[in-house]
């Protein structure tokens, strides 16, 4: 139906639709209810924001077979769940900030397919799960591995939740444009070098299975985002490890969705 973006305007954030020629038009109504594309042109130079401001950011770890293999981890029996803080949400083209007050020297990239829930989901069966999806976007699950693995008290959230550690965008592609979210090429490009390259078919738990699992007795509210895991090639698994540094540029690319680009800077 549409490629949806969110822009910063004098009246606050507004959703817009982009057509194949790059023309932007404002969206009227509620993106998670009744909405339509208006005939009013949106400014071409307005700064892009993350396509949604999610109430919750659900994240799945170890969800690609080759990524589990490169880390030496066993294939999980159930999805490995953690949650990012809402303050980690970040925008296209804006700098990912390497923390300095709680310093990290091991900040990693993770390209991910992000699922945006369109209507409330609870106890949803996998066969019906995609009916609850508004669309898909690119995500970078930026990770401070020292805080994640060494200093975080045995859980992932600290090392995954620093400010700017969840860039999303640049657009949300509605679900009708992507009939099979588990057939998409996905990659990370760091300073012009492809460091991750895979297909979402390598997921251990596919998108419908994740929605079924997460919605079991827990309500997924409209606007909630699910980060579906990262493929192999992360910096932590390389010899020597490859960490992002101030001055770098990182891109997450998903065919059929777009390119999420962020510079890297010190906080």
mmCIF file of C-alpha atoms in Angstrom:
data_model
loop_
_atom_site.group_PDB
_atom_site.id
_atom_site.type_symbol
_atom_site.label_atom_id
_atom_site.label_comp_id
_atom_site.label_asym_id
_atom_site.label_seq_id
_atom_site.Cartn_x
_atom_site.Cartn_y
_atom_site.Cartn_z
ATOM 1 C CA UNK A 1 0.000 0.000 0.000
ATOM 2 C CA UNK A 2 2.705 2.513 0.936
ATOM 3 C CA UNK A 3 6.195 3.431 2.034
ATOM 4 C CA UNK A 4 5.657 5.431 5.206
ATOM 5 C CA UNK A 5 8.092 7.829 6.812
ATOM 6 C CA UNK A 6 7.881 10.187 9.781
ATOM 7 C CA UNK A 7 9.232 13.711 9.584
ATOM 8 C CA UNK A 8 9.883 16.536 12.001
ATOM 9 C CA UNK A 9 7.704 19.581 11.281
ATOM 10 C CA UNK A 10 6.947 22.861 13.036
ATOM 11 C CA UNK A 11 3.735 21.214 14.279
ATOM 12 C CA UNK A 12 5.523 18.148 15.579
ATOM 13 C CA UNK A 13 6.160 14.695 14.071
ATOM 14 C CA UNK A 14 3.959 13.792 11.102
ATOM 15 C CA UNK A 15 3.630 10.639 9.034
ATOM 16 C CA UNK A 16 4.001 10.906 5.298
ATOM 17 C CA UNK A 17 3.826 8.521 2.352
ATOM 18 C CA UNK A 18 6.507 8.309 -0.325
ATOM 19 C CA UNK A 19 5.710 7.111 -3.839
ATOM 20 C CA UNK A 20 8.080 5.487 -6.331
ATOM 21 C CA UNK A 21 9.196 8.892 -7.641
ATOM 22 C CA UNK A 22 10.139 10.135 -4.175
ATOM 23 C CA UNK A 23 7.146 12.470 -3.920
ATOM 24 C CA UNK A 24 5.974 12.906 -0.316
ATOM 25 C CA UNK A 25 2.398 13.484 0.845
ATOM 26 C CA UNK A 26 1.016 13.879 4.339
ATOM 27 C CA UNK A 27 -1.015 11.066 5.874
ATOM 28 C CA UNK A 28 -4.325 11.926 7.521
ATOM 29 C CA UNK A 29 -5.766 9.889 10.374
ATOM 30 C CA UNK A 30 -4.312 7.331 12.753
ATOM 31 C CA UNK A 31 -1.615 5.065 11.344
ATOM 32 C CA UNK A 32 -2.852 2.342 13.706
ATOM 33 C CA UNK A 33 -6.517 2.850 12.821
ATOM 34 C CA UNK A 34 -8.104 4.632 9.884
ATOM 35 C CA UNK A 35 -5.713 6.600 7.708
ATOM 36 C CA UNK A 36 -5.331 7.767 4.166
ATOM 37 C CA UNK A 37 -2.782 9.506 1.988
ATOM 38 C CA UNK A 38 -3.798 13.133 1.455
ATOM 39 C CA UNK A 39 -3.165 15.259 -1.613
ATOM 40 C CA UNK A 40 -1.048 17.718 0.415
ATOM 41 C CA UNK A 41 2.642 17.696 -0.458
ATOM 42 C CA UNK A 42 5.098 17.234 2.407
ATOM 43 C CA UNK A 43 8.408 19.129 2.428
ATOM 44 C CA UNK A 44 11.202 17.227 0.741
ATOM 45 C CA UNK A 45 13.871 18.562 3.092
ATOM 46 C CA UNK A 46 12.220 17.828 6.451
ATOM 47 C CA UNK A 47 14.419 15.713 8.763
ATOM 48 C CA UNK A 48 13.489 12.040 8.883
ATOM 49 C CA UNK A 49 12.550 10.496 12.216
ATOM 50 C CA UNK A 50 12.236 6.828 13.114
ATOM 51 C CA UNK A 51 9.044 5.674 11.324
ATOM 52 C CA UNK A 52 7.271 4.949 14.628
ATOM 53 C CA UNK A 53 7.711 5.775 18.314
ATOM 54 C CA UNK A 54 7.084 2.322 19.804
ATOM 55 C CA UNK A 55 5.589 1.761 23.256
ATOM 56 C CA UNK A 56 7.843 -1.295 23.587
ATOM 57 C CA UNK A 57 10.877 -2.541 21.682
ATOM 58 C CA UNK A 58 11.019 -6.337 21.843
ATOM 59 C CA UNK A 59 14.284 -7.936 20.754
ATOM 60 C CA UNK A 60 15.199 -11.505 19.879
ATOM 61 C CA UNK A 61 18.713 -12.828 20.410
ATOM 62 C CA UNK A 62 20.426 -15.744 18.652
ATOM 63 C CA UNK A 63 17.755 -16.025 15.965
ATOM 64 C CA UNK A 64 19.961 -16.805 12.958
ATOM 65 C CA UNK A 65 21.496 -20.246 12.663
ATOM 66 C CA UNK A 66 24.844 -19.029 11.353
ATOM 67 C CA UNK A 67 25.038 -16.348 14.046
ATOM 68 C CA UNK A 68 24.486 -18.967 16.752
ATOM 69 C CA UNK A 69 27.230 -21.043 15.158
ATOM 70 C CA UNK A 70 29.741 -18.174 15.023
ATOM 71 C CA UNK A 71 29.192 -17.424 18.727
ATOM 72 C CA UNK A 72 29.412 -21.094 19.728
ATOM 73 C CA UNK A 73 25.904 -20.983 21.213
ATOM 74 C CA UNK A 74 23.429 -23.840 21.097
ATOM 75 C CA UNK A 75 20.341 -23.409 18.936
ATOM 76 C CA UNK A 76 17.720 -22.108 21.403
ATOM 77 C CA UNK A 77 14.585 -24.121 22.079
ATOM 78 C CA UNK A 78 12.527 -20.947 22.532
ATOM 79 C CA UNK A 79 13.112 -17.384 21.315
ATOM 80 C CA UNK A 80 15.643 -15.490 23.450
ATOM 81 C CA UNK A 81 13.865 -12.286 24.507
ATOM 82 C CA UNK A 82 15.158 -8.995 25.843
ATOM 83 C CA UNK A 83 13.810 -5.445 25.695
ATOM 84 C CA UNK A 84 15.462 -2.175 24.734
ATOM 85 C CA UNK A 85 14.632 1.036 26.569
ATOM 86 C CA UNK A 86 12.415 3.437 24.620
ATOM 87 C CA UNK A 87 15.111 6.102 24.997
ATOM 88 C CA UNK A 88 17.365 3.981 22.769
ATOM 89 C CA UNK A 89 15.128 4.789 19.781
ATOM 90 C CA UNK A 90 17.084 6.731 17.169
ATOM 91 C CA UNK A 91 16.602 8.301 13.765
ATOM 92 C CA UNK A 92 18.093 7.864 10.289
ATOM 93 C CA UNK A 93 21.197 9.950 9.495
ATOM 94 C CA UNK A 94 21.664 10.904 13.160
ATOM 95 C CA UNK A 95 24.858 9.867 14.978
ATOM 96 C CA UNK A 96 25.040 6.741 17.084
ATOM 97 C CA UNK A 97 26.773 7.897 20.266
ATOM 98 C CA UNK A 98 29.540 5.816 21.816
ATOM 99 C CA UNK A 99 29.008 6.087 25.593
ATOM 100 C CA UNK A 100 31.721 7.847 27.581
ATOM 101 C CA UNK A 101 30.196 8.399 31.031
ATOM 102 C CA UNK A 102 29.573 4.655 31.346
ATOM 103 C CA UNK A 103 32.310 4.009 28.801
ATOM 104 C CA UNK A 104 32.252 1.226 26.262
ATOM 105 C CA UNK A 105 35.156 0.180 24.066
ATOM 106 C CA UNK A 106 33.276 -2.659 22.352
ATOM 107 C CA UNK A 107 30.314 -1.151 20.493
ATOM 108 C CA UNK A 108 29.004 -3.540 17.843
ATOM 109 C CA UNK A 109 26.620 -3.303 14.876
ATOM 110 C CA UNK A 110 23.683 -5.676 14.288
ATOM 111 C CA UNK A 111 21.489 -5.385 11.195
ATOM 112 C CA UNK A 112 17.945 -6.549 11.877
ATOM 113 C CA UNK A 113 14.530 -6.729 10.267
ATOM 114 C CA UNK A 114 12.086 -4.814 12.459
ATOM 115 C CA UNK A 115 8.403 -5.754 12.567
ATOM 116 C CA UNK A 116 5.859 -3.046 13.456
ATOM 117 C CA UNK A 117 2.634 -4.288 15.033
ATOM 118 C CA UNK A 118 -0.421 -2.633 13.494
ATOM 119 C CA UNK A 119 -3.255 -3.892 15.667
ATOM 120 C CA UNK A 120 -3.423 -5.291 19.170
ATOM 121 C CA UNK A 121 -2.258 -8.899 19.352
ATOM 122 C CA UNK A 122 -2.794 -11.373 22.181
ATOM 123 C CA UNK A 123 -2.750 -15.159 21.978
ATOM 124 C CA UNK A 124 -2.311 -14.946 18.228
ATOM 125 C CA UNK A 125 -1.667 -18.111 16.259
ATOM 126 C CA UNK A 126 1.253 -18.156 13.856
ATOM 127 C CA UNK A 127 -1.151 -18.767 10.962
ATOM 128 C CA UNK A 128 -2.856 -15.427 11.699
ATOM 129 C CA UNK A 129 0.151 -13.475 12.945
ATOM 130 C CA UNK A 130 0.934 -11.442 9.835
ATOM 131 C CA UNK A 131 -2.614 -10.021 9.905
ATOM 132 C CA UNK A 132 -1.448 -8.007 12.932
ATOM 133 C CA UNK A 133 1.576 -6.478 11.199
ATOM 134 C CA UNK A 134 1.468 -2.920 9.895
ATOM 135 C CA UNK A 135 4.808 -3.197 8.152
ATOM 136 C CA UNK A 136 8.565 -3.612 8.284
ATOM 137 C CA UNK A 137 11.607 -1.397 8.595
ATOM 138 C CA UNK A 138 15.377 -1.599 9.073
ATOM 139 C CA UNK A 139 16.942 -1.640 12.529
ATOM 140 C CA UNK A 140 20.411 -1.576 14.004
ATOM 141 C CA UNK A 141 20.567 -3.336 17.380
ATOM 142 C CA UNK A 142 23.652 -1.432 18.518
ATOM 143 C CA UNK A 143 25.323 -3.322 21.358
ATOM 144 C CA UNK A 144 27.983 -2.405 23.916
ATOM 145 C CA UNK A 145 29.435 -5.891 24.258
ATOM 146 C CA UNK A 146 31.442 -5.115 27.400
ATOM 147 C CA UNK A 147 28.283 -3.994 29.199
ATOM 148 C CA UNK A 148 26.274 -6.823 27.639
ATOM 149 C CA UNK A 149 28.695 -9.648 28.400
ATOM 150 C CA UNK A 150 30.932 -8.458 31.240
ATOM 151 C CA UNK A 151 29.409 -5.677 33.348
ATOM 152 C CA UNK A 152 25.669 -5.897 32.776
ATOM 153 C CA UNK A 153 24.729 -8.175 35.659
ATOM 154 C CA UNK A 154 24.130 -11.200 33.451
ATOM 155 C CA UNK A 155 21.451 -9.673 31.223
ATOM 156 C CA UNK A 156 21.441 -7.925 27.846
ATOM 157 C CA UNK A 157 19.370 -4.807 28.525
ATOM 158 C CA UNK A 158 22.104 -2.516 29.865
ATOM 159 C CA UNK A 159 24.454 -3.043 26.939
ATOM 160 C CA UNK A 160 21.611 -2.726 24.429
ATOM 161 C CA UNK A 161 19.753 0.283 25.850
ATOM 162 C CA UNK A 162 22.100 3.255 25.803
ATOM 163 C CA UNK A 163 20.682 6.346 24.117
ATOM 164 C CA UNK A 164 20.793 6.118 20.281
ATOM 165 C CA UNK A 165 21.293 2.328 20.351
ATOM 166 C CA UNK A 166 18.146 1.545 18.329
ATOM 167 C CA UNK A 167 18.132 3.352 14.981
ATOM 168 C CA UNK A 168 15.028 2.578 12.904
ATOM 169 C CA UNK A 169 14.113 3.542 9.348
ATOM 170 C CA UNK A 170 14.331 5.160 6.972
ATOM 171 C CA UNK A 171 10.792 4.087 6.008
ATOM 172 C CA UNK A 172 8.174 1.593 7.050
ATOM 173 C CA UNK A 173 7.020 -0.586 4.154
ATOM 174 C CA UNK A 174 3.464 -1.810 4.670
ATOM 175 C CA UNK A 175 2.929 -5.539 5.039
ATOM 176 C CA UNK A 176 1.114 -5.965 1.730
ATOM 177 C CA UNK A 177 4.333 -4.962 -0.043
ATOM 178 C CA UNK A 178 6.271 -7.774 1.702
ATOM 179 C CA UNK A 179 4.204 -10.970 1.613
ATOM 180 C CA UNK A 180 7.068 -13.079 3.017
ATOM 181 C CA UNK A 181 9.288 -11.291 5.560
ATOM 182 C CA UNK A 182 11.477 -14.391 5.742
ATOM 183 C CA UNK A 183 12.780 -14.065 2.190
ATOM 184 C CA UNK A 184 14.687 -10.760 2.362
ATOM 185 C CA UNK A 185 18.374 -10.089 1.774
ATOM 186 C CA UNK A 186 19.862 -8.146 4.682
ATOM 187 C CA UNK A 187 23.320 -6.679 5.231
ATOM 188 C CA UNK A 188 25.456 -4.285 7.261
ATOM 189 C CA UNK A 189 27.976 -2.029 5.557
ATOM 190 C CA UNK A 190 30.612 -0.406 7.798
ATOM 191 C CA UNK A 191 32.745 2.308 6.203
ATOM 192 C CA UNK A 192 31.926 0.937 2.761
ATOM 193 C CA UNK A 193 32.770 -2.688 3.633
ATOM 194 C CA UNK A 194 30.018 -5.316 3.809
ATOM 195 C CA UNK A 195 30.436 -6.994 7.196
ATOM 196 C CA UNK A 196 27.114 -8.864 7.416
ATOM 197 C CA UNK A 197 25.249 -10.407 4.489
ATOM 198 C CA UNK A 198 22.438 -12.927 4.836
ATOM 199 C CA UNK A 199 18.808 -13.671 4.117
ATOM 200 C CA UNK A 200 16.014 -13.594 6.672
ATOM 201 C CA UNK A 201 15.245 -17.202 5.695
ATOM 202 C CA UNK A 202 18.107 -18.150 8.069
ATOM 203 C CA UNK A 203 15.996 -17.188 11.098
ATOM 204 C CA UNK A 204 15.514 -19.995 13.598
ATOM 205 C CA UNK A 205 12.090 -18.627 14.564
ATOM 206 C CA UNK A 206 10.327 -16.924 11.666
ATOM 207 C CA UNK A 207 8.246 -13.770 12.019
ATOM 208 C CA UNK A 208 4.853 -15.517 12.516
ATOM 209 C CA UNK A 209 6.381 -17.785 15.170
ATOM 210 C CA UNK A 210 7.859 -14.795 17.012
ATOM 211 C CA UNK A 211 4.511 -12.999 17.083
ATOM 212 C CA UNK A 212 2.778 -16.132 18.352
ATOM 213 C CA UNK A 213 5.425 -16.527 21.078
ATOM 214 C CA UNK A 214 5.455 -12.889 22.170
ATOM 215 C CA UNK A 215 1.669 -12.503 22.165
ATOM 216 C CA UNK A 216 1.073 -15.592 24.314
ATOM 217 C CA UNK A 217 -0.662 -14.039 27.336
ATOM 218 C CA UNK A 218 1.174 -10.737 26.700
ATOM 219 C CA UNK A 219 -0.562 -8.023 24.693
ATOM 220 C CA UNK A 220 1.427 -6.525 21.827
ATOM 221 C CA UNK A 221 0.142 -2.966 21.520
ATOM 222 C CA UNK A 222 -0.127 -1.174 18.160
ATOM 223 C CA UNK A 223 3.169 0.468 17.328
ATOM 224 C CA UNK A 224 5.216 -2.101 19.190
ATOM 225 C CA UNK A 225 8.411 -3.063 17.390
ATOM 226 C CA UNK A 226 9.993 -6.499 17.246
ATOM 227 C CA UNK A 227 13.680 -6.706 16.344
ATOM 228 C CA UNK A 228 13.974 -10.195 14.899
ATOM 229 C CA UNK A 229 17.658 -10.954 15.488
ATOM 230 C CA UNK A 230 20.884 -10.437 13.593
ATOM 231 C CA UNK A 231 22.741 -12.686 11.144
ATOM 232 C CA UNK A 232 26.373 -13.773 11.315
ATOM 233 C CA UNK A 233 29.265 -11.377 10.859
ATOM 234 C CA UNK A 234 28.973 -9.316 14.040
ATOM 235 C CA UNK A 235 32.105 -7.543 15.180
ATOM 236 C CA UNK A 236 32.349 -9.528 18.418
ATOM 237 C CA UNK A 237 32.728 -12.814 16.511
ATOM 238 C CA UNK A 238 35.564 -11.617 14.247
ATOM 239 C CA UNK A 239 39.291 -12.198 14.735
ATOM 240 C CA UNK A 240 40.344 -9.630 15.741
ATOM 241 C CA UNK A 241 37.036 -8.143 16.916
ATOM 242 C CA UNK A 242 35.686 -5.222 14.900
ATOM 243 C CA UNK A 243 34.185 -2.404 16.964
ATOM 244 C CA UNK A 244 32.529 0.778 15.757
ATOM 245 C CA UNK A 245 34.490 3.969 16.398
ATOM 246 C CA UNK A 246 33.734 7.703 16.276
ATOM 247 C CA UNK A 247 34.012 8.820 12.664
ATOM 248 C CA UNK A 248 32.600 5.575 11.237
ATOM 249 C CA UNK A 249 29.497 5.283 9.089
ATOM 250 C CA UNK A 250 27.244 2.240 9.395
ATOM 251 C CA UNK A 251 24.436 1.250 7.038
ATOM 252 C CA UNK A 252 21.750 -1.400 7.445
ATOM 253 C CA UNK A 253 20.320 -2.463 4.096
ATOM 254 C CA UNK A 254 17.276 -4.667 3.527
ATOM 255 C CA UNK A 255 16.152 -5.339 -0.023
ATOM 256 C CA UNK A 256 12.638 -4.055 -0.619
ATOM 257 C CA UNK A 257 12.808 -1.689 2.366
ATOM 258 C CA UNK A 258 15.782 0.625 2.079
ATOM 259 C CA UNK A 259 19.013 1.818 3.667
ATOM 260 C CA UNK A 260 19.297 2.974 7.279
ATOM 261 C CA UNK A 261 22.411 5.123 7.518
ATOM 262 C CA UNK A 262 24.025 6.511 10.687
ATOM 263 C CA UNK A 263 27.359 8.137 11.439
ATOM 264 C CA UNK A 264 29.118 7.217 14.693
ATOM 265 C CA UNK A 265 30.329 9.787 17.239
ATOM 266 C CA UNK A 266 31.418 10.030 20.861
ATOM 267 C CA UNK A 267 28.771 11.105 23.373
#
